[in-house]
Amino acid sequence: MKFGGSSVGTVERMKHVAQRIVDKKQQGHQCVVVVSAMGDTTDELIDLSRQLNERPPAREMDMLLTTGEQVSVALLSMAIHALGHEAVSYTGWQVGMMTDGTHGKARIKDIKAHKIREALAKGNIVIVAGFQGMTEDQEITTLGRGGSDTTAVALAAAIGADLCEIYTDVDGVYSTDPRIVRKARKLNEISYDEMLELAFLGAAVLHPRAVEYAKHYKVRLVVRSSFTNHEGTLVKEEAVMEQGAAVRGIAYDKNVAKISILGAEDRPGVLAKVFTALAEEKIDVDVIVQSGVKDGRADFSFTVSGADLEKAVEVVKGLKGEFDFEDVRSESGLVKVSIVGAGMVSTPGVAAKMFDTIYRQGVSIQMVSTSEIKVSCIVSGENLTEIILALHSAFGLDASTEAFVGGPKERR
Ligand code: ADP
Ligand code: ASP
Ligand code: MG
């Protein structure tokens, strides 16, 4: 069972979660629980660090941010003890959550889960801090924002759990963010592949790497609300699609930046140079567009996450000695809007309908990328809500009732 930040955001909610876990135990289950930092703690810690240093060292950032989850596990364990049940809390490093050394977005390499098994065997409810791990050199790492989902799924795989339940502040996975489209449709099931795309394309409800793990290790994964008893969404190998529907969901990513290299000399290996240099700095490049060549020179543009923009521009400018170009430009505040659905390949005209819908909002599309199960458009950020609402109804996704959302929340 994994509980997100808003599910444990107050003392009252913490008590409620403790009761839910105890109920589960009393139904005869062994429970391993993963918790996030309370409420907006992680954001607050980031703000605090920025007041002291605009570009805090990544190692120290991980040291700071992991404290949030450590508070939650201890308090939740105390709340369970108060209900008369045995519980024991652990940090990520105590339960052998071994990662590589990429601070801020570390990858799990191995989990030495014997400590969890021993504690379970003694009848404990085991509570593990989400989002954190440790390198072989005993350096503390974090898995990236939203990474507690990944802790939960990876642990579920490591201990061979029957089920991994992600408890959050909405009733499950919806056709799009129910905070933007109140008539978003709750999905009873979704395939790993579609969920993976939605998560990678910005649907915050699950961390992309969590879905990757679930698919790879065939973890039964359910997303449900910690505030209601409604059935959630089952993420599984293959999910049924309504007759004739091509699009399962719509995702958005508000944090997109574009870099354009103008007048680059056109010779083999230039693109490779740029993207190798960016990869060495662990910067993920997303959509790439190269325009036609003129007088032996070409322009190309690519997108990176807003957080990586400054560094990416620095890296590109640093390549001046290796190949010639006229200028480097950048633009932040863009969004990527994507439609996802396994039925897309067999339904003609889906992309055309998307372009037309966006065009009718008076918005021009800057870049496009497609795969078998998705189409993404990069547009300027101003009309995001209108675009999503329009796409949601154009693809017939509107539900007849309003979605459940557990209280207000600022989206990061
Ligand atoms: P937690 O703290 O529980 O991990 P998150 O904020 O990370 O919660 O994820 C839940 C949020 O994801 C919801 O409040 C919702 O606004 C957002 N969200 C975005 N896309 C979707 C979607 N397709 N279905 C459900 N929720 C979504
Ligand atoms: N507390 C971390 C965050 O806010 C991890 C998580 O909640 O999953 O990103
Ligand atoms: Mg989350």
Tab-separated table of N, CA and C in Angstrom, residues 23-127:
chain	number	residue	atom	x	y	z
A	23	ASP	N	-7.093	-2.061	9.146
A	23	ASP	CA	-8.232	-2.833	8.601
A	23	ASP	C	-7.742	-3.902	7.630
A	24	LYS	N	-6.813	-3.504	6.780
A	24	LYS	CA	-6.275	-4.436	5.779
A	24	LYS	C	-5.585	-5.606	6.478
A	25	LYS	N	-4.803	-5.279	7.489
A	25	LYS	CA	-4.095	-6.315	8.249
A	25	LYS	C	-5.109	-7.274	8.867
A	26	GLN	N	-6.198	-6.696	9.405
A	26	GLN	CA	-7.196	-7.529	10.085
A	26	GLN	C	-7.980	-8.413	9.118
A	27	GLN	N	-7.911	-8.046	7.831
A	27	GLN	CA	-8.519	-8.940	6.824
A	27	GLN	C	-7.603	-10.128	6.534
A	28	GLY	N	-6.458	-10.178	7.216
A	28	GLY	CA	-5.568	-11.328	7.070
A	28	GLY	C	-4.387	-11.113	6.137
A	29	HIS	N	-4.149	-9.862	5.744
A	29	HIS	CA	-3.028	-9.598	4.830
A	29	HIS	C	-1.769	-9.210	5.601
A	30	GLN	N	-0.623	-9.479	4.975
A	30	GLN	CA	0.620	-8.885	5.455
A	30	GLN	C	0.790	-7.590	4.678
A	31	CYS	N	1.142	-6.527	5.365
A	31	CYS	CA	1.188	-5.224	4.678
A	31	CYS	C	2.555	-4.585	4.740
A	32	VAL	N	3.042	-4.179	3.573
A	32	VAL	CA	4.194	-3.286	3.498
A	32	VAL	C	3.657	-1.969	2.972
A	33	VAL	N	3.972	-0.890	3.676
A	33	VAL	CA	3.403	0.405	3.346
A	33	VAL	C	4.522	1.361	2.936
A	34	VAL	N	4.296	2.086	1.854
A	34	VAL	CA	5.260	3.115	1.444
A	34	VAL	C	4.563	4.461	1.591
A	35	VAL	N	5.248	5.431	2.183
A	35	VAL	CA	4.630	6.755	2.346
A	35	VAL	C	5.498	7.853	1.763
A	36	SER	N	4.808	8.901	1.306
A	36	SER	CA	5.473	10.117	0.831
A	36	SER	C	5.584	11.117	1.980
A	37	ALA	N	6.286	12.183	1.720
A	37	ALA	CA	6.364	13.282	2.687
A	37	ALA	C	4.980	13.914	2.838
A	38	MET	N	4.704	14.456	4.028
A	38	MET	CA	3.381	15.021	4.308
A	38	MET	C	3.079	16.237	3.424
A	39	GLY	N	1.908	16.242	2.811
A	39	GLY	CA	1.422	17.407	2.058
A	39	GLY	C	2.460	17.979	1.115
A	40	ASP	N	2.706	19.277	1.258
A	40	ASP	CA	3.637	19.961	0.347
A	40	ASP	C	5.062	20.034	0.891
A	41	THR	N	5.379	19.159	1.833
A	41	THR	CA	6.703	19.224	2.475
A	41	THR	C	7.852	19.303	1.469
A	42	THR	N	7.811	18.455	0.440
A	42	THR	CA	8.939	18.422	-0.502
A	42	THR	C	9.097	19.778	-1.190
A	43	ASP	N	7.955	20.365	-1.619
A	43	ASP	CA	8.014	21.689	-2.248
A	43	ASP	C	8.563	22.726	-1.276
A	44	GLU	N	8.132	22.636	-0.018
A	44	GLU	CA	8.591	23.617	0.976
A	44	GLU	C	10.087	23.497	1.214
A	45	LEU	N	10.577	22.256	1.243
A	45	LEU	CA	12.023	22.063	1.436
A	45	LEU	C	12.795	22.625	0.244
A	46	ILE	N	12.233	22.457	-0.949
A	46	ILE	CA	12.909	23.004	-2.138
A	46	ILE	C	12.968	24.531	-2.034
A	47	ASP	N	11.831	25.141	-1.652
A	47	ASP	CA	11.806	26.601	-1.494
A	47	ASP	C	12.864	27.065	-0.492
A	48	LEU	N	12.946	26.334	0.602
A	48	LEU	CA	13.897	26.683	1.653
A	48	LEU	C	15.323	26.671	1.109
A	49	SER	N	15.638	25.627	0.364
A	49	SER	CA	16.999	25.507	-0.165
A	49	SER	C	17.314	26.661	-1.113
A	50	ARG	N	16.323	27.042	-1.914
A	50	ARG	CA	16.538	28.110	-2.905
A	50	ARG	C	16.794	29.453	-2.248
A	51	GLN	N	16.303	29.600	-1.002
A	51	GLN	CA	16.560	30.861	-0.301
A	51	GLN	C	18.029	30.979	0.090
A	52	LEU	N	18.715	29.849	0.145
A	52	LEU	CA	20.125	29.864	0.534
A	52	LEU	C	21.054	29.714	-0.655
A	53	ASN	N	20.551	29.061	-1.699
A	53	ASN	CA	21.412	28.802	-2.842
A	53	ASN	C	20.532	28.555	-4.058
A	54	GLU	N	20.684	29.385	-5.094
A	54	GLU	CA	19.822	29.232	-6.268
A	54	GLU	C	20.038	27.923	-7.007
A	55	ARG	N	21.264	27.432	-6.941
A	55	ARG	CA	21.536	26.134	-7.575
A	55	ARG	C	22.193	25.212	-6.562
A	56	PRO	N	21.389	24.691	-5.643
A	56	PRO	CA	21.958	23.868	-4.574
A	56	PRO	C	22.594	22.597	-5.131
A	57	PRO	N	23.711	22.161	-4.524
A	57	PRO	CA	24.345	20.915	-4.978
A	57	PRO	C	23.361	19.761	-4.886
A	58	ALA	N	23.343	18.930	-5.927
A	58	ALA	CA	22.349	17.850	-6.008
A	58	ALA	C	22.463	16.879	-4.834
A	59	ARG	N	23.685	16.642	-4.392
A	59	ARG	CA	23.856	15.715	-3.264
A	59	ARG	C	23.181	16.253	-2.002
A	60	GLU	N	23.386	17.540	-1.749
A	60	GLU	CA	22.810	18.133	-0.536
A	60	GLU	C	21.288	18.212	-0.650
A	61	MET	N	20.825	18.399	-1.873
A	61	MET	CA	19.382	18.439	-2.114
A	61	MET	C	18.756	17.097	-1.720
A	62	ASP	N	19.396	16.015	-2.100
A	62	ASP	CA	18.870	14.689	-1.753
A	62	ASP	C	18.891	14.483	-0.240
A	63	MET	N	19.967	14.951	0.378
A	63	MET	CA	20.076	14.856	1.836
A	63	MET	C	18.891	15.563	2.492
A	64	LEU	N	18.553	16.732	1.931
A	64	LEU	CA	17.455	17.534	2.487
A	64	LEU	C	16.087	16.887	2.220
A	65	LEU	N	15.829	16.549	0.966
A	65	LEU	CA	14.480	16.101	0.589
A	65	LEU	C	14.090	14.766	1.229
A	66	THR	N	15.079	13.907	1.479
A	66	THR	CA	14.740	12.605	2.058
A	66	THR	C	14.244	12.736	3.504
A	67	THR	N	14.481	13.888	4.129
A	67	THR	CA	13.992	14.059	5.514
A	67	THR	C	12.468	14.048	5.542
A	68	GLY	N	11.825	14.539	4.473
A	68	GLY	CA	10.364	14.616	4.446
A	68	GLY	C	9.720	13.254	4.645
A	69	GLU	N	10.215	12.273	3.934
A	69	GLU	CA	9.651	10.920	4.012
A	69	GLU	C	9.981	10.279	5.361
A	70	GLN	N	11.126	10.675	5.929
A	70	GLN	CA	11.512	10.078	7.208
A	70	GLN	C	10.552	10.513	8.320
A	71	VAL	N	10.076	11.744	8.234
A	71	VAL	CA	9.079	12.232	9.195
A	71	VAL	C	7.794	11.399	9.058
A	72	SER	N	7.348	11.212	7.820
A	72	SER	CA	6.082	10.493	7.592
A	72	SER	C	6.098	9.066	8.121
A	73	VAL	N	7.183	8.330	7.846
A	73	VAL	CA	7.178	6.914	8.248
A	73	VAL	C	7.125	6.776	9.762
A	74	ALA	N	7.879	7.645	10.439
A	74	ALA	CA	7.887	7.553	11.903
A	74	ALA	C	6.505	7.878	12.460
A	75	LEU	N	5.894	8.949	11.960
A	75	LEU	CA	4.574	9.351	12.479
A	75	LEU	C	3.518	8.298	12.173
A	76	LEU	N	3.571	7.745	10.955
A	76	LEU	CA	2.556	6.748	10.605
A	76	LEU	C	2.701	5.505	11.492
A	77	SER	N	3.938	5.133	11.757
A	77	SER	CA	4.161	3.978	12.627
A	77	SER	C	3.588	4.262	14.021
A	78	MET	N	3.823	5.459	14.509
A	78	MET	CA	3.291	5.823	15.836
A	78	MET	C	1.765	5.763	15.836
A	79	ALA	N	1.164	6.233	14.744
A	79	ALA	CA	-0.302	6.233	14.654
A	79	ALA	C	-0.842	4.803	14.674
A	80	ILE	N	-0.106	3.881	14.055
A	80	ILE	CA	-0.543	2.473	14.048
A	80	ILE	C	-0.373	1.858	15.444
A	81	HIS	N	0.739	2.184	16.079
A	81	HIS	CA	0.935	1.711	17.464
A	81	HIS	C	-0.196	2.199	18.356
A	82	ALA	N	-0.623	3.434	18.140
A	82	ALA	CA	-1.708	4.005	18.959
A	82	ALA	C	-3.002	3.218	18.778
A	83	LEU	N	-3.129	2.531	17.650
A	83	LEU	CA	-4.325	1.705	17.422
A	83	LEU	C	-4.122	0.281	17.960
A	84	GLY	N	-2.976	0.065	18.618
A	84	GLY	CA	-2.738	-1.226	19.265
A	84	GLY	C	-2.137	-2.285	18.350
A	85	HIS	N	-1.469	-1.854	17.261
A	85	HIS	CA	-0.863	-2.829	16.352
A	85	HIS	C	0.641	-2.599	16.226
A	86	GLU	N	1.343	-3.674	15.873
A	86	GLU	CA	2.797	-3.590	15.739
A	86	GLU	C	3.169	-3.034	14.369
A	87	ALA	N	4.041	-2.046	14.375
A	87	ALA	CA	4.525	-1.493	13.104
A	87	ALA	C	5.977	-1.094	13.289
A	88	VAL	N	6.719	-1.130	12.187
A	88	VAL	CA	8.111	-0.686	12.269
A	88	VAL	C	8.430	0.125	11.013
A	89	SER	N	9.062	1.293	11.229
A	89	SER	CA	9.359	2.174	10.087
A	89	SER	C	10.829	2.058	9.691
A	90	TYR	N	11.069	2.180	8.395
A	90	TYR	CA	12.441	2.107	7.884
A	90	TYR	C	12.682	3.192	6.834
A	91	THR	N	13.921	3.638	6.789
A	91	THR	CA	14.325	4.504	5.672
A	91	THR	C	14.613	3.605	4.458
A	92	GLY	N	14.814	4.228	3.315
A	92	GLY	CA	15.134	3.457	2.110
A	92	GLY	C	16.421	2.670	2.269
A	93	TRP	N	17.436	3.306	2.862
A	93	TRP	CA	18.734	2.623	2.973
A	93	TRP	C	18.657	1.470	3.958
A	94	GLN	N	17.820	1.592	4.984
A	94	GLN	CA	17.699	0.477	5.933
A	94	GLN	C	17.142	-0.779	5.274
A	95	VAL	N	16.286	-0.600	4.259
A	95	VAL	CA	15.726	-1.789	3.605
A	95	VAL	C	16.458	-2.120	2.301
A	96	GLY	N	17.687	-1.638	2.187
A	96	GLY	CA	18.535	-2.040	1.068
A	96	GLY	C	18.054	-1.579	-0.295
A	97	MET	N	17.502	-0.362	-0.359
A	97	MET	CA	17.068	0.208	-1.644
A	97	MET	C	18.317	0.800	-2.302
A	98	MET	N	19.007	-0.018	-3.111
A	98	MET	CA	20.287	0.399	-3.680
A	98	MET	C	20.064	1.064	-5.045
A	99	THR	N	20.687	2.219	-5.239
A	99	THR	CA	20.497	2.954	-6.497
A	99	THR	C	21.848	3.310	-7.112
A	100	ASP	N	21.776	3.844	-8.334
A	100	ASP	CA	22.990	4.436	-8.904
A	100	ASP	C	23.180	5.814	-8.255
A	101	GLY	N	24.175	6.559	-8.700
A	101	GLY	CA	24.524	7.788	-8.000
A	101	GLY	C	23.991	9.060	-8.623
A	102	THR	N	22.984	8.953	-9.496
A	102	THR	CA	22.447	10.151	-10.137
A	102	THR	C	21.524	10.883	-9.167
A	103	HIS	N	22.087	11.818	-8.447
A	103	HIS	CA	21.283	12.550	-7.459
A	103	HIS	C	20.099	13.237	-8.131
A	104	GLY	N	18.942	13.150	-7.485
A	104	GLY	CA	17.755	13.819	-8.014
A	104	GLY	C	16.956	12.981	-8.982
A	105	LYS	N	17.582	12.018	-9.639
A	105	LYS	CA	16.817	11.074	-10.454
A	105	LYS	C	17.528	9.722	-10.530
A	106	ALA	N	17.798	9.181	-9.357
A	106	ALA	CA	18.540	7.913	-9.287
A	106	ALA	C	17.667	6.749	-9.751
A	107	ARG	N	18.332	5.726	-10.246
A	107	ARG	CA	17.630	4.507	-10.645
A	107	ARG	C	17.936	3.390	-9.657
A	108	ILE	N	16.914	2.592	-9.377
A	108	ILE	CA	17.101	1.476	-8.451
A	108	ILE	C	17.927	0.399	-9.142
A	109	LYS	N	18.970	-0.105	-8.445
A	109	LYS	CA	19.783	-1.172	-9.025
A	109	LYS	C	19.471	-2.513	-8.392
A	110	ASP	N	19.112	-2.475	-7.123
A	110	ASP	CA	18.922	-3.734	-6.401
A	110	ASP	C	18.149	-3.437	-5.118
A	111	ILE	N	17.375	-4.410	-4.659
A	111	ILE	CA	16.719	-4.246	-3.362
A	111	ILE	C	17.033	-5.472	-2.518
A	112	LYS	N	17.633	-5.222	-1.373
A	112	LYS	CA	17.956	-6.350	-0.473
A	112	LYS	C	16.852	-6.413	0.569
A	113	ALA	N	15.816	-7.178	0.236
A	113	ALA	CA	14.562	-7.054	0.993
A	113	ALA	C	14.463	-7.953	2.232
A	114	HIS	N	15.587	-8.573	2.645
A	114	HIS	CA	15.464	-9.535	3.754
A	114	HIS	C	14.937	-8.885	5.043
A	115	LYS	N	15.321	-7.631	5.254
A	115	LYS	CA	14.879	-6.954	6.480
A	115	LYS	C	13.349	-6.826	6.518
A	116	ILE	N	12.775	-6.557	5.353
A	116	ILE	CA	11.318	-6.440	5.273
A	116	ILE	C	10.674	-7.794	5.553
A	117	ARG	N	11.231	-8.829	4.936
A	117	ARG	CA	10.666	-10.170	5.137
A	117	ARG	C	10.723	-10.567	6.606
A	118	GLU	N	11.862	-10.279	7.256
A	118	GLU	CA	11.995	-10.639	8.677
A	118	GLU	C	10.967	-9.894	9.523
A	119	ALA	N	10.815	-8.599	9.245
A	119	ALA	CA	9.877	-7.802	10.048
A	119	ALA	C	8.442	-8.272	9.827
A	120	LEU	N	8.123	-8.640	8.588
A	120	LEU	CA	6.777	-9.158	8.299
A	120	LEU	C	6.540	-10.472	9.043
A	121	ALA	N	7.573	-11.319	9.028
A	121	ALA	CA	7.440	-12.636	9.659
A	121	ALA	C	7.158	-12.504	11.160
A	122	LYS	N	7.642	-11.410	11.745
A	122	LYS	CA	7.385	-11.184	13.173
A	122	LYS	C	6.015	-10.572	13.418
A	123	GLY	N	5.235	-10.386	12.344
A	123	GLY	CA	3.874	-9.875	12.514
A	123	GLY	C	3.747	-8.367	12.424
A	124	ASN	N	4.826	-7.701	12.016
A	124	ASN	CA	4.781	-6.238	11.914
A	124	ASN	C	4.106	-5.742	10.647
A	125	ILE	N	3.536	-4.554	10.743
A	125	ILE	CA	3.241	-3.779	9.540
A	125	ILE	C	4.537	-3.037	9.242
A	126	VAL	N	5.030	-3.162	8.021
A	126	VAL	CA	6.321	-2.558	7.685
A	126	VAL	C	6.098	-1.258	6.918
A	127	ILE	N	6.701	-0.186	7.380
A	127	ILE	CA	6.487	1.117	6.738
A	127	ILE	C	7.813	1.630	6.206
